[in-house]
């Protein structure tokens, strides 16, 4: 069986790895991975500068979703897994140019602790009263149409919670807009809680109690109960000591070199009676199956002659673009930074920066002693125009916004970074807009009618690295199973 994989991002690489494992175990499968760029990895790309790990794209993955750590362990990277420094976890929101810490007890946008919510400077008195009254929110009937995250959050906690909480948190993840993102896809737990409990706060507290009860039962089973302690919670994020590039390099090393074709964009694909023909630089080659692991907008172009309706659905998935700017400083030149991992910037602040991570705090050991690394995230769905700015202009914007937000005494504009790195990611992040699940179901139905075709990547069922890995591996396994 011959399988073409189109796209060498993490999803395509995960598919190739799965096929390579099957091949090495004796399965009669051959694969070719086509990647348009000169390097593998798609959005995953790290650079090490004087011992500082600088991430152009993602810096870590959610520990809660197992597929990424599992793959790292399989690849022999267990010792390289680096937990986030959760003891120092504190995130700020910029409010009128000042940093205000997210109140303790906030879970998935839902306030669950009375005193920190009452005392925080993040919300006005009116919003706090609204948050208290939310406990009385009636359940919403199930089966209603999908809605935007902003509508869900506003109904429960008011417009200020959208502006200062939902929007900055989501734009820090998706580069997206809470007024467009689908509540059912992005916050499925909250949608379920609203149906069951009405109040999201009551729902979240009930879920938390259940989780603790389960953890206690598991601890008792494992003999922890005598000591009266629960096992330490898992870190929120996991990174790789040498950068996310380590995962890409380890995957690439497992593949047969002659199965990987870099700088080779697939220009067309066709379906025929025996399978698929894949055309590269005017040359057609036959394959029995295709894993389409390019972004949905690129898949839409390739699949247009095969299934115009499928192509239309794929091209309707919106994407956002983003920019990362890493700045390395000599810490001795800076004032004392506030504690924590960094800050998020609400759109209402009118700044270019969407978020900034204090890298040296979030992951210990990735930055040499005495250095501070700031990783700013810019652009997003509301500010695509920024992509055309020069590197120099982007670095200047970040330096001046850092100085204005953190204060002249901490990081004056005149202090030169030792190193600056700029990366642009055009149409890299799929946006799960309202109605995404229905669209994904229509896409799945059309794909099911095209034997030998599978889709994988961040456009379908999870934007993060673990989901892309899960979908890539699943696509490969399904094709192998169908051939048995
Ligand atoms: C700046 C940034 C920060 C992020 N931070 C995080 C994070 O911290 N944690 C997290 O879990 N996720 C994060 N994400 C999201 C995550 O990195 C992506 O969703 C994921 O890497 C997407 O992988 P993919 O394989 O689906 O797509 P991509 O990485 O986009 O790969 C698709 C590949 O297909 C290739 N291609 C396109 N057309 C063709 C063609 N015709 N022929 C051949 N090849 C083609 C492209 O060149 C590309 O390499 C971040 C993303 C970005 C951009």
Coordinates of C-alpha atoms and ligand atoms in Angstrom, one line a residue:
X1 CA 0.0 0.0 0.0
X2 CA 1.4 3.4 -0.9
X3 CA 0.3 6.4 1.1
X4 CA 1.1 10.1 0.4
X5 CA 1.1 12.5 3.3
X6 CA 0.7 16.2 2.3
X7 CA 2.2 18.5 4.8
X8 CA 5.1 18.0 7.2
X9 CA 3.8 19.9 10.3
X10 CA 3.3 18.0 13.5
X11 CA 0.1 16.3 12.2
X12 CA 1.8 15.0 9.0
X13 CA 4.9 13.9 10.9
X14 CA 2.8 12.0 13.4
X15 CA 1.0 10.2 10.6
X16 CA 4.4 9.4 8.9
X17 CA 5.8 8.1 12.2
X18 CA 2.8 5.8 12.6
X19 CA 3.2 4.4 9.1
X20 CA 7.0 4.0 9.6
X21 CA 6.3 2.0 12.8
X22 CA 3.9 -0.3 10.8
X23 CA 6.4 -0.6 8.0
X24 CA 9.2 -1.5 10.4
X25 CA 6.9 -4.1 12.0
X26 CA 6.5 -5.8 8.6
X27 CA 3.3 -4.2 7.3
X28 CA 3.4 -3.8 3.5
X29 CA 3.2 -0.1 3.5
X30 CA 5.2 2.7 1.8
X31 CA 4.8 6.3 2.4
X32 CA 6.0 9.7 1.1
X33 CA 5.7 12.8 3.1
X34 CA 5.6 16.0 0.9
X35 CA 6.4 19.3 2.6
X36 CA 6.2 22.6 0.7
X37 CA 8.9 24.3 2.9
X38 CA 12.5 23.5 3.2
X39 CA 12.1 22.3 6.7
X40 CA 9.8 20.0 8.6
X41 CA 7.7 21.0 11.6
X42 CA 5.3 23.6 10.3
X43 CA 4.6 25.9 13.3
X44 CA 7.1 24.2 15.6
X45 CA 10.5 25.8 15.3
X46 CA 13.1 26.6 18.0
X47 CA 16.4 28.4 17.9
X48 CA 19.0 28.2 20.7
X49 CA 21.0 31.4 21.1
X50 CA 23.8 31.5 23.7
X51 CA 22.0 28.9 25.7
X52 CA 18.5 30.5 25.6
X53 CA 15.8 28.4 23.9
X54 CA 13.7 30.7 21.8
X55 CA 10.5 29.4 20.4
X56 CA 9.2 30.9 17.1
X57 CA 6.0 29.0 17.4
X58 CA 4.5 26.9 20.2
X59 CA 6.5 26.8 23.4
X60 CA 4.8 23.8 25.1
X61 CA 1.7 21.7 25.1
X62 CA -1.1 21.1 27.6
X63 CA -0.1 18.2 30.0
X64 CA -3.7 17.2 30.4
X65 CA -3.9 15.9 26.8
X66 CA -1.6 12.8 26.8
X67 CA -0.9 12.4 23.1
X68 CA 2.2 14.7 22.9
X69 CA 4.0 13.5 26.1
X70 CA 3.2 9.9 25.0
X71 CA 4.8 10.4 21.7
X72 CA 7.9 12.1 23.3
X73 CA 8.3 9.1 25.5
X74 CA 8.1 6.7 22.6
X75 CA 10.8 8.8 20.8
X76 CA 13.1 8.5 23.8
X77 CA 12.6 12.1 24.9
X78 CA 11.2 11.3 28.4
X79 CA 14.2 12.9 30.1
X80 CA 13.7 16.1 28.0
X81 CA 10.1 16.7 29.2
X82 CA 10.1 19.9 31.2
X83 CA 7.1 20.9 33.4
X84 CA 6.0 24.5 33.6
X85 CA 7.2 26.2 36.8
X86 CA 3.6 26.2 38.3
X87 CA 4.8 27.4 41.7
X88 CA 5.4 30.8 40.0
X89 CA 2.2 30.6 37.9
X90 CA 0.5 34.0 38.0
X91 CA -1.0 35.7 34.9
X92 CA -1.7 39.4 34.6
X93 CA -4.3 41.2 32.5
X94 CA -3.4 44.7 31.4
X95 CA -6.0 47.2 32.6
X96 CA -5.5 50.8 31.6
X97 CA -1.8 50.2 31.3
X98 CA -1.4 48.5 34.6
X99 CA -0.9 44.8 35.4
X100 CA -3.8 43.2 37.4
X101 CA -3.3 39.6 38.4
X102 CA -6.0 37.1 37.5
X103 CA -7.9 36.4 40.8
X104 CA -7.2 33.1 42.5
X105 CA -9.9 30.4 41.9
X106 CA -10.5 31.3 38.3
X107 CA -11.2 28.0 36.4
X108 CA -11.8 28.2 32.6
X109 CA -13.0 31.8 32.8
X110 CA -15.3 30.9 35.8
X111 CA -14.7 32.6 39.2
X112 CA -15.0 30.0 42.0
X113 CA -13.6 31.8 45.0
X114 CA -15.6 34.5 46.7
X115 CA -12.9 36.5 48.5
X116 CA -10.4 36.9 45.6
X117 CA -13.2 37.7 43.2
X118 CA -14.6 40.3 45.6
X119 CA -11.2 41.9 46.1
X120 CA -9.7 41.9 42.6
X121 CA -9.1 45.1 40.8
X122 CA -9.8 43.3 37.5
X123 CA -13.6 43.8 37.7
X124 CA -15.9 46.7 38.6
X125 CA -18.3 46.5 41.5
X126 CA -21.2 45.9 39.0
X127 CA -19.4 42.9 37.4
X128 CA -18.6 41.5 40.9
X129 CA -22.3 41.7 41.9
X130 CA -23.2 40.1 38.6
X131 CA -20.7 37.3 39.3
X132 CA -22.3 36.7 42.7
X133 CA -25.8 36.6 41.1
X134 CA -24.6 34.1 38.6
X135 CA -25.0 31.4 41.2
X136 CA -28.8 31.8 40.5
X137 CA -28.5 31.5 36.7
X138 CA -31.2 29.1 35.4
X139 CA -30.2 26.1 33.2
X140 CA -30.3 26.6 29.5
X141 CA -32.2 24.0 27.5
X142 CA -30.0 21.6 25.5
X143 CA -30.2 21.4 21.8
X144 CA -30.1 25.2 21.2
X145 CA -27.9 26.4 18.3
X146 CA -24.2 27.1 18.9
X147 CA -23.3 30.6 19.9
X148 CA -20.1 32.7 20.3
X149 CA -18.0 32.4 23.4
X150 CA -18.6 36.1 24.0
X151 CA -22.4 35.6 24.1
X152 CA -22.0 32.7 26.7
X153 CA -19.7 34.6 28.9
X154 CA -21.6 37.8 28.7
X155 CA -24.9 36.1 29.6
X156 CA -23.3 34.8 32.8
X157 CA -20.8 37.4 33.9
X158 CA -21.4 40.5 31.8
X159 CA -19.5 42.4 29.1
X160 CA -16.6 43.3 31.2
X161 CA -15.8 39.7 31.8
X162 CA -15.7 39.2 28.0
X163 CA -13.4 42.2 27.6
X164 CA -11.0 41.5 30.4
X165 CA -11.1 37.7 30.6
X166 CA -12.5 35.7 27.7
X167 CA -11.2 37.8 24.9
X168 CA -7.6 38.1 26.1
X169 CA -7.4 34.5 27.1
X170 CA -8.7 33.3 23.8
X171 CA -6.7 35.6 21.7
X172 CA -3.6 34.4 23.6
X173 CA -4.5 30.8 22.5
X174 CA -6.1 31.2 19.1
X175 CA -5.2 34.7 18.0
X176 CA -8.9 34.8 17.8
X177 CA -12.0 36.8 18.8
X178 CA -14.4 35.8 21.5
X179 CA -17.2 37.2 19.4
X180 CA -16.5 34.7 16.6
X181 CA -15.3 31.6 18.3
X182 CA -17.7 28.8 18.9
X183 CA -18.7 28.2 22.5
X184 CA -19.6 24.6 21.8
X185 CA -16.2 23.8 20.3
X186 CA -13.9 26.0 22.4
X187 CA -15.6 25.7 25.8
X188 CA -17.7 22.5 25.6
X189 CA -17.5 21.9 29.4
X190 CA -19.1 25.3 30.1
X191 CA -21.9 24.6 27.6
X192 CA -22.6 21.3 29.3
X193 CA -22.4 22.9 32.8
X194 CA -24.9 25.5 31.7
X195 CA -27.4 22.9 30.6
X196 CA -26.9 20.8 33.8
X197 CA -26.5 23.4 36.5
X198 CA -27.5 26.8 35.0
X199 CA -24.7 28.5 37.0
X200 CA -21.2 28.0 35.6
X201 CA -19.8 28.7 39.0
X202 CA -21.9 25.9 40.6
X203 CA -21.1 23.6 37.8
X204 CA -17.3 24.3 38.1
X205 CA -17.4 23.8 41.9
X206 CA -19.3 20.5 41.4
X207 CA -16.8 19.3 38.8
X208 CA -13.9 20.3 41.1
X209 CA -15.4 18.3 44.0
X210 CA -15.8 15.2 41.8
X211 CA -12.2 15.6 40.7
X212 CA -10.9 15.8 44.2
X213 CA -13.0 12.9 45.3
X214 CA -11.6 10.8 42.5
X215 CA -8.0 11.9 43.2
X216 CA -8.5 11.0 46.9
X217 CA -9.9 7.6 46.0
X218 CA -7.0 7.0 43.6
X219 CA -4.5 8.2 46.3
X220 CA -6.0 5.9 48.9
X221 CA -5.8 3.0 46.5
X222 CA -2.1 3.8 45.9
X223 CA -1.4 4.0 49.6
X224 CA -1.1 7.8 49.8
X225 CA -4.0 8.2 52.2
X226 CA -1.9 7.2 55.3
X227 CA 0.3 10.2 54.8
X228 CA -2.9 12.3 54.2
X229 CA -1.5 13.8 51.1
X230 CA -2.7 13.9 47.5
X231 CA -0.2 13.3 44.8
X232 CA 1.2 16.5 43.4
X233 CA -1.0 17.9 40.6
X234 CA 0.3 17.6 37.1
X235 CA 2.0 20.7 35.6
X236 CA -0.3 22.7 33.4
X237 CA 2.2 22.9 30.5
X238 CA 5.0 20.6 29.4
X239 CA 7.8 21.7 27.2
X240 CA 11.0 20.1 25.9
X241 CA 14.3 21.2 27.5
X242 CA 15.9 21.9 24.2
X243 CA 12.8 23.4 22.6
X244 CA 9.8 22.0 20.6
X245 CA 12.2 21.4 17.7
X246 CA 13.5 18.4 19.6
X247 CA 10.2 16.6 18.9
X248 CA 10.5 17.5 15.2
X249 CA 14.1 16.3 15.0
X250 CA 13.3 13.1 16.8
X251 CA 10.4 12.3 14.5
X252 CA 12.4 13.1 11.4
X253 CA 15.2 10.8 12.6
X254 CA 12.7 7.9 12.7
X255 CA 11.5 8.3 9.1
X256 CA 13.3 6.9 6.1
X257 CA 15.1 9.8 4.5
X258 CA 14.0 8.7 1.0
X259 CA 10.3 8.9 2.2
X260 CA 10.5 12.6 3.0
X261 CA 10.5 15.3 0.3
X262 CA 11.2 18.8 1.4
X263 CA 10.6 21.9 -0.7
X264 CA 8.1 19.9 -2.6
X265 CA 4.6 21.5 -2.7
X266 CA 1.9 19.2 -4.0
X267 CA 0.3 21.1 -6.9
X268 CA -2.8 18.9 -7.6
X269 CA -4.3 15.6 -6.6
X270 CA -6.8 13.4 -8.6
X271 CA -8.9 10.5 -7.6
X272 CA -9.2 7.6 -10.1
X273 CA -10.5 4.0 -10.1
X274 CA -7.3 2.6 -8.4
X275 CA -6.7 5.3 -5.8
X276 CA -5.1 8.7 -6.0
X277 CA -2.6 10.5 -8.2
X278 CA -0.5 13.2 -6.6
X279 CA 1.2 15.7 -8.8
X280 CA 4.4 17.4 -7.9
X281 CA 6.3 19.7 -10.3
X282 CA 4.3 18.4 -13.2
X283 CA 5.0 14.7 -12.4
X284 CA 2.2 12.4 -11.3
X285 CA 2.6 9.5 -9.0
X286 CA 0.1 6.8 -7.9
X287 CA -0.9 6.3 -4.3
X288 CA -3.5 4.1 -2.7
X289 CA -4.3 6.7 0.0
X290 CA -3.7 10.3 1.0
X291 CA -3.4 11.9 4.4
X292 CA -4.1 15.6 3.9
X293 CA -2.1 17.3 6.7
X294 CA -1.8 20.8 5.2
X295 CA -3.9 23.7 6.6
X296 CA -7.6 23.4 5.6
X297 CA -7.3 26.3 3.2
X298 CA -4.5 24.5 1.3
X299 CA -6.4 21.2 1.4
X300 CA -9.4 23.1 -0.1
X301 CA -7.4 24.1 -3.2
X302 CA -6.1 20.5 -3.7
X303 CA -9.5 18.9 -3.2
X304 CA -11.5 21.3 -5.3
X305 CA -11.4 19.1 -8.4
X306 CA -12.1 15.9 -6.4
X307 CA -15.1 17.2 -4.3
X308 CA -16.1 20.8 -4.8
X309 CA -18.5 20.7 -1.8
X310 CA -15.8 19.4 0.5
X311 CA -13.4 22.0 -0.8
X312 CA -16.0 24.7 0.0
X313 CA -16.4 23.5 3.5
X314 CA -12.7 23.4 4.1
X315 CA -12.1 26.9 2.6
X316 CA -14.8 28.3 4.9
X317 CA -12.7 27.5 8.0
X318 CA -11.2 30.8 9.0
X319 CA -7.5 31.2 10.0
X320 CA -5.7 33.8 11.9
X321 CA -2.1 34.9 11.5
X322 CA 0.3 35.8 14.3
X323 CA 3.8 37.1 15.0
X324 CA 6.1 36.1 17.8
X325 CA 8.9 38.4 19.0
X326 CA 11.5 37.0 21.4
X327 CA 13.7 39.5 23.2
X328 CA 16.7 38.4 25.3
X329 CA 17.9 40.8 27.9
X330 CA 20.7 41.0 30.5
X331 CA 18.7 40.8 33.7
X332 CA 21.2 43.1 35.5
X333 CA 20.0 46.0 33.3
X334 CA 16.3 45.4 34.2
X335 CA 14.3 46.4 37.3
X336 CA 12.5 43.6 39.3
X337 CA 9.8 42.0 37.2
X338 CA 6.4 41.3 38.7
X339 CA 6.1 37.6 39.7
X340 CA 4.5 35.2 37.3
X341 CA 4.4 33.8 33.8
X342 CA 3.4 37.0 31.9
X343 CA 0.5 39.0 30.9
X344 CA -2.5 39.2 28.4
X345 CA -3.7 42.4 26.7
X346 CA -7.4 43.0 26.2
X347 CA -8.3 44.3 22.7
X348 CA -9.8 47.4 24.4
X349 CA -6.3 48.5 25.5
X350 CA -5.6 49.2 21.8
X351 CA -2.1 47.7 21.8
X352 CA -0.3 45.6 19.2
X353 CA 0.7 43.0 21.7
X354 CA -1.8 40.3 22.6
X355 CA 0.3 38.6 25.2
X356 CA 3.7 38.4 26.6
X357 CA 5.4 35.4 28.4
X358 CA 8.3 35.8 30.8
X359 CA 10.0 32.7 29.4
X360 CA 12.7 32.5 32.1
X361 CA 9.9 32.2 34.7
X362 CA 7.6 29.8 32.9
X363 CA 10.1 27.1 32.1
X364 CA 13.2 26.9 34.4
X365 CA 16.4 25.8 32.7
X366 CA 15.6 27.1 29.2
X367 CA 17.2 30.4 29.8
X368 CA 20.8 30.9 31.0
X369 CA 21.3 32.4 34.5
X370 CA 21.3 36.2 34.4
X371 CA 19.2 36.5 31.3
X372 CA 15.5 37.4 30.9
X373 CA 13.5 36.4 27.8
X374 CA 10.3 38.1 26.8
X375 CA 8.1 36.3 24.2
X376 CA 5.5 38.6 22.8
X377 CA 2.6 37.4 20.7
X378 CA 1.1 39.9 18.2
X379 CA -1.3 40.0 15.3
X380 CA -4.3 37.8 15.5
X381 CA -7.5 38.0 13.7
X382 CA -8.0 41.7 14.5
X383 CA -4.5 42.9 13.4
X384 CA -3.4 41.0 10.3
X385 CA -2.0 44.2 8.9
X386 CA 0.9 43.9 11.3
X387 CA 2.4 41.1 9.3
X388 CA 3.7 43.5 6.7
X389 CA 5.7 45.5 9.3
X390 CA 9.5 45.1 9.2
X391 CA 11.3 43.1 11.9
X392 CA 12.8 46.3 13.1
X393 CA 9.4 48.0 13.4
X394 CA 8.0 45.0 15.3
X395 CA 10.9 44.9 17.7
X396 CA 10.5 48.6 18.4
X397 CA 6.7 48.2 19.0
X398 CA 7.3 45.4 21.5
X399 CA 10.1 47.3 23.3
X400 CA 8.0 50.4 23.7
X401 CA 4.9 48.5 24.7
X402 CA 6.9 46.5 27.3
X403 CA 8.3 49.7 28.7
X404 CA 4.8 51.3 28.9
X405 CA 3.1 48.3 30.4
X406 CA 5.9 47.2 32.8
X407 CA 7.2 50.6 33.5
X408 CA 10.3 52.6 32.6
X409 CA 12.0 51.5 35.9
X410 CA 11.7 47.8 34.9
X411 CA 12.5 47.9 31.2
X412 CA 13.3 51.3 29.8
X413 CA 13.0 51.8 26.1
X414 CA 16.7 52.7 25.9
X415 CA 17.8 49.3 27.2
X416 CA 18.8 47.3 24.1
X417 CA 18.0 43.6 24.0
X418 CA 21.0 41.3 23.5
X419 CA 19.1 39.4 20.8
X420 CA 15.8 39.8 19.0
X421 CA 14.0 37.2 17.0
X422 CA 10.9 37.8 14.9
X423 CA 8.7 35.0 13.4
X424 CA 5.6 35.5 11.2
X425 CA 2.9 32.8 11.0
X426 CA 0.6 33.5 8.1
X427 CA -2.8 31.7 8.3
X428 CA -1.4 29.2 10.7
X429 CA -4.1 29.0 13.4
X430 CA -7.5 27.6 12.5
X431 CA -10.4 29.5 14.1
X432 CA -13.3 27.4 15.4
X433 CA -16.1 29.8 14.5
X434 CA -19.7 29.4 15.6
X435 CA -21.1 26.3 13.9
X436 CA -17.7 24.6 13.7
X437 CA -18.9 21.2 14.9
X438 CA -21.6 21.1 12.3
X439 CA -19.1 22.0 9.6
X440 CA -16.6 19.4 10.9
X441 CA -19.4 16.8 10.8
X442 CA -20.3 17.7 7.2
X443 CA -16.5 17.5 6.3
X444 CA -16.2 14.1 8.0
X445 CA -19.3 12.8 6.0
X446 CA -17.8 13.9 2.7
X447 CA -14.4 12.4 3.5
X448 CA -16.1 9.1 4.5
X449 CA -17.4 9.0 0.9
X450 CA -13.9 9.2 -0.5
X451 CA -12.1 6.0 0.2
X452 CA -8.4 6.4 1.0
X453 CA -8.6 10.0 2.1
X454 CA -8.0 11.2 5.6
X455 CA -7.6 14.8 7.0
X456 CA -5.4 15.7 9.9
X457 CA -4.3 19.0 11.5
X458 CA -5.4 21.8 13.6
X459 CA -8.5 22.7 11.6
X460 CA -10.7 19.9 12.8
X461 CA -10.8 18.7 16.4
X462 CA -8.3 20.6 18.5
X463 CA -5.8 23.4 17.8
X464 CA -3.0 22.3 20.1
X465 CA 0.0 20.0 19.5
X466 CA -1.5 17.0 21.3
X467 CA -4.7 17.0 19.2
X468 CA -2.7 17.4 16.0
X469 CA -0.6 14.4 17.0
X470 CA -3.7 12.4 17.9
X471 CA -5.4 13.1 14.6
X472 CA -2.2 12.4 12.5
X473 CA -1.6 9.1 14.1
X474 CA -5.3 8.2 14.0
X475 CA -5.4 9.0 10.2
X476 CA -2.5 6.6 9.6
X477 CA -4.0 3.9 11.8
X478 CA -7.3 4.1 10.0
X479 CA -5.7 3.7 6.6
X480 CA -3.6 0.8 7.8
X481 CA -6.7 -0.9 9.3
X482 CA -8.8 -0.4 6.1
X483 CA -6.1 -2.2 4.1
X484 CA -6.0 -5.3 6.3
Ligands
LIG1 C1 2.7 31.3 17.1 C2 2.0 30.0 17.5 C3 2.0 29.6 18.8 C4 1.4 28.4 19.2 N1 1.5 28.0 20.5 C5 1.0 26.8 20.9 C6 1.3 26.2 22.1 O1 2.0 26.8 22.9 N2 0.9 25.0 22.4 C7 0.2 24.2 21.5 O2 -0.2 23.1 21.8 N3 -0.1 24.7 20.2 C8 0.3 26.0 19.9 N4 0.1 26.5 18.7 C9 -0.8 25.7 17.7 C10 0.0 24.5 17.1 O3 1.4 24.8 17.0 C11 -0.5 24.3 15.7 O4 -1.9 24.2 15.8 C12 0.0 23.0 15.1 O5 1.4 23.0 15.2 C13 -0.5 22.8 13.7 O6 0.1 21.7 13.1 P1 -0.4 21.1 11.7 O7 0.5 20.0 11.4 O8 -1.8 21.0 11.7 O9 -0.1 22.4 10.7 P2 1.1 23.2 10.3 O10 2.1 23.3 11.4 O11 0.6 24.4 9.7 O12 1.8 22.3 9.1 C14 1.2 22.2 7.8 C15 2.3 22.0 6.8 O13 1.7 21.8 5.5 C16 2.6 22.3 4.6 N5 1.8 22.5 3.3 C17 0.8 23.3 3.0 N6 0.4 23.2 1.7 C18 1.2 22.2 1.2 C19 1.3 21.5 -0.1 N7 0.4 21.9 -1.1 N8 2.2 20.5 -0.3 C20 3.0 20.2 0.7 N9 3.0 20.7 2.0 C21 2.1 21.7 2.2 C22 3.0 23.6 5.2 O14 4.2 24.1 4.6 C23 3.2 23.2 6.7 O15 4.5 22.9 7.0 C24 0.7 27.6 18.2 C25 0.7 28.0 16.9 C26 1.4 29.2 16.5 C27 1.4 29.6 15.1

